[in-house]
Tab-separated table of C-alpha atoms in Angstrom:
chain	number	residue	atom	x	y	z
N	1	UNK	CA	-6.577	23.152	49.112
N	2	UNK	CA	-3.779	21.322	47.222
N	3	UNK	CA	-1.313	22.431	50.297
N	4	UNK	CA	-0.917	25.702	48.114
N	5	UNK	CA	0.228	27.998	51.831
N	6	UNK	CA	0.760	28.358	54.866
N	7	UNK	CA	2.371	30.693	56.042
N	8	UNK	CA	3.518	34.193	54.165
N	9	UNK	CA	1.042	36.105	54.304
N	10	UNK	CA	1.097	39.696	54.496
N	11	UNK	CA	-2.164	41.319	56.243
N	12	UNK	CA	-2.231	45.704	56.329
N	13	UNK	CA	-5.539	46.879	58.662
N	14	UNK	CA	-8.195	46.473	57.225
N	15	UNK	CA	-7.054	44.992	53.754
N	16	UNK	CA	-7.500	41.150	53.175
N	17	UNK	CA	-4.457	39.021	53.424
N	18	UNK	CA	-2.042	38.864	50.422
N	19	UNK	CA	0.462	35.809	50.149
N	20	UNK	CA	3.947	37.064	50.108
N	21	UNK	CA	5.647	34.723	48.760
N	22	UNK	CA	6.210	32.201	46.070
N	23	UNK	CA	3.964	29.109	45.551
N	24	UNK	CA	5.736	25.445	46.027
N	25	UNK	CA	3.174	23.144	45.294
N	26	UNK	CA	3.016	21.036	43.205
N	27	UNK	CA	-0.556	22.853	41.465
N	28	UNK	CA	1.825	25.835	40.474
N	29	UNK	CA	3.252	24.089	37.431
N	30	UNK	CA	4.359	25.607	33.443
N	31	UNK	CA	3.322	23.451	30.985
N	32	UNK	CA	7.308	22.656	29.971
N	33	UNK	CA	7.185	21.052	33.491
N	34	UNK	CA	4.237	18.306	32.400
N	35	UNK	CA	3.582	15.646	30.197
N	36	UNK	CA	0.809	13.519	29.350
N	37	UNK	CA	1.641	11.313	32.047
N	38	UNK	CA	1.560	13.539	34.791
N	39	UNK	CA	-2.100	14.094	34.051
N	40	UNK	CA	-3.634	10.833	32.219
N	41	UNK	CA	-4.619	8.497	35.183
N	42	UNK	CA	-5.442	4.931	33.371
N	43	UNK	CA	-8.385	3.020	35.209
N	44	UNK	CA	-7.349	-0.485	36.053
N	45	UNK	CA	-8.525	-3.575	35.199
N	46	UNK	CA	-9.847	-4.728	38.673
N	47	UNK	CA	-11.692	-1.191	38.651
N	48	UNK	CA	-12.661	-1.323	35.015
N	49	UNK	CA	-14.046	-5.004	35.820
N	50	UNK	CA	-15.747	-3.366	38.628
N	51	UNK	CA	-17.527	-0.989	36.446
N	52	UNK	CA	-18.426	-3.157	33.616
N	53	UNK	CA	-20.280	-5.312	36.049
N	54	UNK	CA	-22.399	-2.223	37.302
N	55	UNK	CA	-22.420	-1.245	33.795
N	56	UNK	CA	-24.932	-4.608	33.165
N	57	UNK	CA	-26.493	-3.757	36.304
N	58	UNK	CA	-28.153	-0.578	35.141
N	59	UNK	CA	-28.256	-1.583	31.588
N	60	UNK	CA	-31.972	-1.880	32.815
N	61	UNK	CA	-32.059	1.439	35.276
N	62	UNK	CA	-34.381	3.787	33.936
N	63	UNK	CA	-34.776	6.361	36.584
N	64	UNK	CA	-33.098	9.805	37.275
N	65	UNK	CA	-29.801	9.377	37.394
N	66	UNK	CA	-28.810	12.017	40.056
N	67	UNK	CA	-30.290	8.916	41.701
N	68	UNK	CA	-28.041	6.427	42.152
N	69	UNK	CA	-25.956	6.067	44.957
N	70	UNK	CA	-22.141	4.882	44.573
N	71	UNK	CA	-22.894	3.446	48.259
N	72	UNK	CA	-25.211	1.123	46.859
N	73	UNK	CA	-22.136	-1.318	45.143
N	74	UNK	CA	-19.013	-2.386	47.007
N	75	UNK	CA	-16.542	-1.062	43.975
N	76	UNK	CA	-13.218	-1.012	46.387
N	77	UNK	CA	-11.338	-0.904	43.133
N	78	UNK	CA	-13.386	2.415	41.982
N	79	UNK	CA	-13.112	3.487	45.563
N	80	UNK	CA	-9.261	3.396	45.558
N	81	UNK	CA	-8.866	4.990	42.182
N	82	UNK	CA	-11.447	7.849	42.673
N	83	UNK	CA	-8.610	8.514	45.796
N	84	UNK	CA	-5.909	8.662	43.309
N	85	UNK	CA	-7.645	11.118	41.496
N	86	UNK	CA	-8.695	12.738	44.950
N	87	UNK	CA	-5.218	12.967	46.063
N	88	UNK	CA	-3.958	14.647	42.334
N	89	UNK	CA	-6.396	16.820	42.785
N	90	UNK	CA	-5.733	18.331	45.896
N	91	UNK	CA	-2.156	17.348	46.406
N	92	UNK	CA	-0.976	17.237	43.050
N	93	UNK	CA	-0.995	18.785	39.746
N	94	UNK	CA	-4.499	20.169	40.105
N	95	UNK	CA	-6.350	18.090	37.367
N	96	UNK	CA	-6.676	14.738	36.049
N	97	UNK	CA	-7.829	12.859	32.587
N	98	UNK	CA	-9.249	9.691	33.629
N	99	UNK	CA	-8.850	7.174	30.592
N	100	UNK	CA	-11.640	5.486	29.679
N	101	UNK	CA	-14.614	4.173	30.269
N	102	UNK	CA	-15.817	1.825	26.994
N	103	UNK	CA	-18.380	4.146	25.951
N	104	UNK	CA	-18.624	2.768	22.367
N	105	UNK	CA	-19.649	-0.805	24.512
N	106	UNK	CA	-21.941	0.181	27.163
N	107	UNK	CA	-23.762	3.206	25.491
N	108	UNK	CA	-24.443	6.921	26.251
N	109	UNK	CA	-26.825	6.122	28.880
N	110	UNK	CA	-24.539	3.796	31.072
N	111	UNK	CA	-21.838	5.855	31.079
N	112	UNK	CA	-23.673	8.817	31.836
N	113	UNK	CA	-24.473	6.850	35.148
N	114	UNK	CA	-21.216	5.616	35.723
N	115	UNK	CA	-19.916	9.046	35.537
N	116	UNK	CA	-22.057	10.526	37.735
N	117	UNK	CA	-21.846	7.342	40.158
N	118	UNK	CA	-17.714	8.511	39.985
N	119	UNK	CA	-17.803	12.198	40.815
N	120	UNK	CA	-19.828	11.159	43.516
N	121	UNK	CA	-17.011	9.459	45.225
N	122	UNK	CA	-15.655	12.988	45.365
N	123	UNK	CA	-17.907	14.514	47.494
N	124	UNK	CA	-21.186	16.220	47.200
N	125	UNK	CA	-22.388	16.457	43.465
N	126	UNK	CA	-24.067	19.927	43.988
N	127	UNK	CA	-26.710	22.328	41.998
N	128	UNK	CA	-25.201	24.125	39.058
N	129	UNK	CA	-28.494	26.066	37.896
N	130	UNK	CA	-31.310	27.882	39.826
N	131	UNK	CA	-33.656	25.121	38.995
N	132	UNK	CA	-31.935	22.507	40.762
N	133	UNK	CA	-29.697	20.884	37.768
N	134	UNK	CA	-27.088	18.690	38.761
N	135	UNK	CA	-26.082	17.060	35.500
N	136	UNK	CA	-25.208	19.566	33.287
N	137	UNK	CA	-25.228	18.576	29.380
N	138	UNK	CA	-22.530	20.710	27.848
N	139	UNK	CA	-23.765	20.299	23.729
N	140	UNK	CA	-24.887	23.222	21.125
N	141	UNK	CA	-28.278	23.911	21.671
N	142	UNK	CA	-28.186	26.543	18.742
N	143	UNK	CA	-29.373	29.210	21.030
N	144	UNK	CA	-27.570	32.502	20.635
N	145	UNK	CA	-25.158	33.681	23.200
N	146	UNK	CA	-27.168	36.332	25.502
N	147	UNK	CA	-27.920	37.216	29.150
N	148	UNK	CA	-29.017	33.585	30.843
N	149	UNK	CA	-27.384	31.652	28.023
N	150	UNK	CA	-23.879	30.161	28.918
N	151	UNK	CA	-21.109	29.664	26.093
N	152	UNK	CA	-21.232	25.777	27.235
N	153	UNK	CA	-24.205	25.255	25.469
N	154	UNK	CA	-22.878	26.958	22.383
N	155	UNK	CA	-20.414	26.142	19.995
N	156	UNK	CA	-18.145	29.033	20.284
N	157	UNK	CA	-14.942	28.950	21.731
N	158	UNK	CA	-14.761	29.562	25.838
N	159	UNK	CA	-11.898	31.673	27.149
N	160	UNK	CA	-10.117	30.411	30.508
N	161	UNK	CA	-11.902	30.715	33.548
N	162	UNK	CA	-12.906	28.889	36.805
N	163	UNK	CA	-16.891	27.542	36.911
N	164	UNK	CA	-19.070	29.411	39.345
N	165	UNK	CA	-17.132	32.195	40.527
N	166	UNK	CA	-20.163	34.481	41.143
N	167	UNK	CA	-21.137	32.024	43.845
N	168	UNK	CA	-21.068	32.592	47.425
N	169	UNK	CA	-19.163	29.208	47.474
N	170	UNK	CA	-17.656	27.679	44.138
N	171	UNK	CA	-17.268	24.113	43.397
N	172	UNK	CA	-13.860	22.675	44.550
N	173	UNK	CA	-14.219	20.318	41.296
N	174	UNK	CA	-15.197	20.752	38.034
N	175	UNK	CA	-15.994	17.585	36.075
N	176	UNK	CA	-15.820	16.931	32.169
N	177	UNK	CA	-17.255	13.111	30.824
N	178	UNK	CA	-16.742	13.067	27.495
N	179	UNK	CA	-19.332	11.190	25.778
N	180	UNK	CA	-18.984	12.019	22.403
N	181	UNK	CA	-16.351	14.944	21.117
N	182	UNK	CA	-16.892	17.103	18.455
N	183	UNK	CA	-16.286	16.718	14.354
N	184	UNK	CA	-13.889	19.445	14.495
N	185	UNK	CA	-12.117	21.745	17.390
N	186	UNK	CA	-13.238	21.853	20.595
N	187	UNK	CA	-9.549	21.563	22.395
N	188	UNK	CA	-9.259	21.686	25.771
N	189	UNK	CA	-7.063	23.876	27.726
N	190	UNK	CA	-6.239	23.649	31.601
N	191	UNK	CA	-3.600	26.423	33.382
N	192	UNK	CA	-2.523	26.624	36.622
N	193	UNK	CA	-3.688	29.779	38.187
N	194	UNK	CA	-1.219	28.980	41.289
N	195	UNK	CA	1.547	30.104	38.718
N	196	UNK	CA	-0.427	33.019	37.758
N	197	UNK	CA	-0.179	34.466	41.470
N	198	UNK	CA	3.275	33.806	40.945
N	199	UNK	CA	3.987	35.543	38.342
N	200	UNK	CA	1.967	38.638	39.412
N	201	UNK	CA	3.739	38.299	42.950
N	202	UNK	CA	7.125	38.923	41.116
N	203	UNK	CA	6.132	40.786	38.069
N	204	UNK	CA	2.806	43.043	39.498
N	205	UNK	CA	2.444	43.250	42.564
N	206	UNK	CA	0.463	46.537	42.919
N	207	UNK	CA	-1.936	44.804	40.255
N	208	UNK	CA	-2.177	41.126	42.835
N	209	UNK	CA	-3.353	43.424	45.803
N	210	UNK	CA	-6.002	44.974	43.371
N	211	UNK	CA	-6.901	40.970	43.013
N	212	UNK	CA	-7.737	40.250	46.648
N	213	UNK	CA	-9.897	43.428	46.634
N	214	UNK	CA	-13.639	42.463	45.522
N	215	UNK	CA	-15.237	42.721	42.186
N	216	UNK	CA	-19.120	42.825	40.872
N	217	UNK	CA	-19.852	39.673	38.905
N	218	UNK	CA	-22.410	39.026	37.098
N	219	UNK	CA	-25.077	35.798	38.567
N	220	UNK	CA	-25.453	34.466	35.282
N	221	UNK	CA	-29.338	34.756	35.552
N	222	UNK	CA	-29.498	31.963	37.972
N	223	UNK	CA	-31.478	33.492	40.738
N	224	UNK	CA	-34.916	34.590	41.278
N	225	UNK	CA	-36.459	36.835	39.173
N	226	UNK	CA	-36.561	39.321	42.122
N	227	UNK	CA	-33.628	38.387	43.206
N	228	UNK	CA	-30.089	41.068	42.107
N	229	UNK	CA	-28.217	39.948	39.497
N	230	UNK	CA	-24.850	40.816	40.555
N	231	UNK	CA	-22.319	39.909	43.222
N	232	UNK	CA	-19.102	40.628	44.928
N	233	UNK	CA	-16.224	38.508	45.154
N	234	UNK	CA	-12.156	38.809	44.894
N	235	UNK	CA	-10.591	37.081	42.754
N	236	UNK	CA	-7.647	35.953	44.983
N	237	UNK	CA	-8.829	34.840	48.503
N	238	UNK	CA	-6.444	33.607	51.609
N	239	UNK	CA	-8.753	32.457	54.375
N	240	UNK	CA	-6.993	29.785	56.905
N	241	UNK	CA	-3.813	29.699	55.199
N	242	UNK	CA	-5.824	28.650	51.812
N	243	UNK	CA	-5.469	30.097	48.525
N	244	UNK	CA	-8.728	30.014	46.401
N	245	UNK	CA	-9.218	31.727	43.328
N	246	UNK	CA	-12.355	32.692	41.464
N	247	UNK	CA	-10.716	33.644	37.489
N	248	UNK	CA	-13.174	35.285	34.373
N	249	UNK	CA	-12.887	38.782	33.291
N	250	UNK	CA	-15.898	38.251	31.025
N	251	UNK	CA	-18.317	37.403	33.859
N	252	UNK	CA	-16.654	40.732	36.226
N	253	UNK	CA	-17.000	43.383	33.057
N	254	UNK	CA	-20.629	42.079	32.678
N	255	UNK	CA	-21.097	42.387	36.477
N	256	UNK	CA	-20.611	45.756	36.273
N	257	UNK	CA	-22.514	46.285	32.618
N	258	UNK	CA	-25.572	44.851	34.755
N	259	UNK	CA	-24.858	47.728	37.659
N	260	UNK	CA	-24.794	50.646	35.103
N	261	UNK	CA	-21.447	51.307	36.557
N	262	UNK	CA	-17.466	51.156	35.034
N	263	UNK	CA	-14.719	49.352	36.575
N	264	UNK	CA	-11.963	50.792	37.728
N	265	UNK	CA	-8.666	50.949	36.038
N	266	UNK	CA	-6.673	48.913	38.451
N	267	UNK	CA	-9.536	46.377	38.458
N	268	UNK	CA	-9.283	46.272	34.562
N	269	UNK	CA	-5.193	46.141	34.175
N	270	UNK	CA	-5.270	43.633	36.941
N	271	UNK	CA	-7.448	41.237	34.847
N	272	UNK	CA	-6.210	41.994	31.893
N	273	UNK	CA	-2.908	41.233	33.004
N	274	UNK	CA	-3.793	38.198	34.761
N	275	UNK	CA	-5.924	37.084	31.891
N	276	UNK	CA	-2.267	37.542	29.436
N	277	UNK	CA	-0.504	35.150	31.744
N	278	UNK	CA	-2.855	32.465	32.479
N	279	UNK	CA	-3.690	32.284	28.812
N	280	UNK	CA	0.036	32.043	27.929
N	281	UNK	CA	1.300	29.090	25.649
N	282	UNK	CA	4.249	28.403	28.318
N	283	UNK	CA	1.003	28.694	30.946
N	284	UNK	CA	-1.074	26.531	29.609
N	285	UNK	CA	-2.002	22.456	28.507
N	286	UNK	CA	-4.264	21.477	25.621
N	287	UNK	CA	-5.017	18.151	25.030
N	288	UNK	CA	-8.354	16.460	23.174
N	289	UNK	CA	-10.883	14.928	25.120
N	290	UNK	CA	-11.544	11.154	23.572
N	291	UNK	CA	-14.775	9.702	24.027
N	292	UNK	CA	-15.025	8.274	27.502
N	293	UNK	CA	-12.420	10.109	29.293
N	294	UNK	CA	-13.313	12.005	32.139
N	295	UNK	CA	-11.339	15.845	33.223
N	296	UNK	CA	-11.371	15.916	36.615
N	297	UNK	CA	-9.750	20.212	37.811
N	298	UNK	CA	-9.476	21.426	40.627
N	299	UNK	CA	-11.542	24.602	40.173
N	300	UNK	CA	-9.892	26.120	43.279
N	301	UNK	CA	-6.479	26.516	41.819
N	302	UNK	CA	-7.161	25.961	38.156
N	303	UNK	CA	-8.592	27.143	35.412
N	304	UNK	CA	-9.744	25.664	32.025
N	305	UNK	CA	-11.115	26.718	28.372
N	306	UNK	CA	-11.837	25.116	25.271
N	307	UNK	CA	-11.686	26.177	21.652
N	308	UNK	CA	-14.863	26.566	19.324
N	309	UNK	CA	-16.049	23.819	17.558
N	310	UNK	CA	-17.818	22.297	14.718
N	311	UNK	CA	-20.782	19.277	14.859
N	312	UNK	CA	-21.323	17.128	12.079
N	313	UNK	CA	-25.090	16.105	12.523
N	314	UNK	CA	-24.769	12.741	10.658
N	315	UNK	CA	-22.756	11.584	13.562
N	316	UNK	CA	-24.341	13.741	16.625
N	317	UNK	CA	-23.002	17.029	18.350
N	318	UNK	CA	-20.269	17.218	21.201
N	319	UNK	CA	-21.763	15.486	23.708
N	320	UNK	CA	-20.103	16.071	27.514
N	321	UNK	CA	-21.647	16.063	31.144
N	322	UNK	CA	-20.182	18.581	33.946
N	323	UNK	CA	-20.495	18.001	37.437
N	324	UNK	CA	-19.296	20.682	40.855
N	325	UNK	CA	-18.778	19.406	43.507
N	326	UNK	CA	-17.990	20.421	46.767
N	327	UNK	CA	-15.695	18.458	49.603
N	328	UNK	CA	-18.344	19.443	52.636
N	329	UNK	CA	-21.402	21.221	52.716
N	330	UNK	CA	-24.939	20.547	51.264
N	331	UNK	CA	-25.584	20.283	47.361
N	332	UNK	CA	-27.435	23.651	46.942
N	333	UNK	CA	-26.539	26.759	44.855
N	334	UNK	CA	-26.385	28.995	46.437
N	335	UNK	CA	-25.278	28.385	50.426
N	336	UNK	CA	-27.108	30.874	53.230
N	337	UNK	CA	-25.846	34.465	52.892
N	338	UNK	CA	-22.478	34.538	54.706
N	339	UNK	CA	-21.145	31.683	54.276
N	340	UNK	CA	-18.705	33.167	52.036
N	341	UNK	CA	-15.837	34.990	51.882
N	342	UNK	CA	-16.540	38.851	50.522
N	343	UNK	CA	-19.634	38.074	49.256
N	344	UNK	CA	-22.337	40.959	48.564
N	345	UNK	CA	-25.037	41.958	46.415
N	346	UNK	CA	-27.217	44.854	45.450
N	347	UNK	CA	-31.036	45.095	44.486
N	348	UNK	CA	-32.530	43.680	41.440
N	349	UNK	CA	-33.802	47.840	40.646
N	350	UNK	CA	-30.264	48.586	40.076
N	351	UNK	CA	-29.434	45.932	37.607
N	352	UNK	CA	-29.868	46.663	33.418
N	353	UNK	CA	-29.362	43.698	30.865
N	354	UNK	CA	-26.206	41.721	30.117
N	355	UNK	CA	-24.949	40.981	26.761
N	356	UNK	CA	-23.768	37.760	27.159
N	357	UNK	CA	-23.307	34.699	29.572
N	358	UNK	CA	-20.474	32.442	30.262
N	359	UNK	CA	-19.686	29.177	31.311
């Protein structure tokens, strides 16, 4: 993805490929290197007209959205700007806030189709929970944070990390529509974990090789109940000249928690360290979400995080959807066993309780 290697790799028997040698794409970017425009991709007015016509269409629509069908409407405006954002994704910077659909004017329910209609154009919009949930409503719920709940339906603050990564195969893109933000906080935060292998190529390089070895991470309860509840996964993967990377230290130290067993202390400098340099202000982009906008990342190469926030009830709660998708493949979960790189598990007997959930 994003054109991040090809060539440089160093291989020893028997180890997994490293990559030697510095990253030149354009997804290994500092923040000092970006501004807003680099990022904010305004939709134009042939493609906006385009969308407020469908927008009357389905002011009427009153069935699941996960079924509508982008194929369904011409849109070649909608179809050449969701290949703008395509081609920043995965030739570019990595991510992209696309400004705005007219929320305020067509209403929650609209542009909740629209936006799914959108990331569609992207590729296959795939399962994010055991249960089959596509459309993911990221809002407070008021539950407490513990083993099965994720931070995204919480209010506290979420530190950087990619979506999935205990997955057999993660989302390529992780998508934000913001419906409605919050009263108070609630930042978001995008790095480029492209220049995090950089800097641990130059700076720790005994720690990177500890990276492309696997870790246990924890399944986030979204399994069957007989199922294990951890699984194993590098962080850093090279597979056909490809850099993908799978980045949360919380999810890997509760991977373990749930085995009974203690990570070793490479393992735990190595994400500590990387954790310290992804999370670094130089590192890193914050920006607010307005309502309407979408954040399109590439959840291969980047990583994102937002700060806590606070929900005044006279006016509603944060309000945002997330969709994964992937470029190829079918829309499930979890893929057949194998089709992964590195990826293991162990039996459900061996497993104790988390603490906590994630994303």
């Amino acid at each position: 993805m994003s054109g991040v290697m090809r060539s440089g790799a160093k291989a020893v028997s028997g180890a997994p490929a490293v990559l030697d040698r510095p990253i030149t794409a354009s997804s290994a970017w500092r923040a000092d290197g970006l501004t807003a425009d680099d990022w904010i991709l305004k939709i134009p007015p042939k493609a906006l007209a385009e969308l407020d016509e469908l927008a009357g269409k389905l002011a009427s629509y009153e069935g699941p959205v996960e079924d509508l069908s982008a194929t369904d409407y011409a849109l070649e405006a909608v179809r050449e700007l969701m290949a703008a954002v395509d081609d920043r994704l995965h030739h570019g910077i990595g991510f992209v806030v696309l400004d705005r659909l007219p929320v305020e004017r067509w209403g929650i329910a609209a542009a909740r189709a629209i936006g799914w209609m959108l990331t569609s154009l992207l590729g296959p919009v795939v399962e994010q929970k055991a249960d089959g949930t596509r459309l993911y409503e990221v809002k407070d719920s008021g539950a407490k944070l513990g083993y099965g709940v994720r931070r995204s339906v919480t209010n506290l603050d979420q530190d950087f990390h990619t979506d999935g990564g205990w997955l057999a195969q993660t989302p390529a893109i992780v998508t934000l529509v913001c419906l409605r933000p919050a009263s108070a906080g609630g930042l978001s935060r995008v790095a480029s974990l492209a220049r995090a292998h950089d800097e641990l190529r130059e700076r720790h390089p005994d720690l990177l090789e500890r990276l492309y070895q696997p870790f246990w991470w924890d399944r986030q309860a979204e399994h069957a109940p007989d199922e294990c509840k951890s699984s194993r996964h590098p962080v850093f993967t090279l597979c056909d000249g490809q850099l993908t990377v799978r980045h949360y230290a919380d999810y890997v130290h509760k991977g373990y928690a749930l085995l009974g067993e203690s990570l070793d202390d490479d393992g735990a400098a190595a994400l500590r360290t990387m954790k310290a340099i992804v999370a670094a202000p130089e590192n890193r982009i914050e920006f607010h979400l307005e309502p309407g906008q979408i954040e399109y990342v590439n959840n291969h190469l980047l990583a994102h995080a937002r700060t806590a926030f606070e929900d005044d009830a006279t006016r509603g709660g944060r309000y945002l959807l997330r969709l994964w998708n992937r470029r190829q493949g079918g829309i499930e979960l979890e893929p057949q066993q194998g089709a992964s790189d590195e990826a293991e598990t162990v039996p459900a007997s061996r497993a104790a309780e988390s603490q906590g959930a994630g994303d």
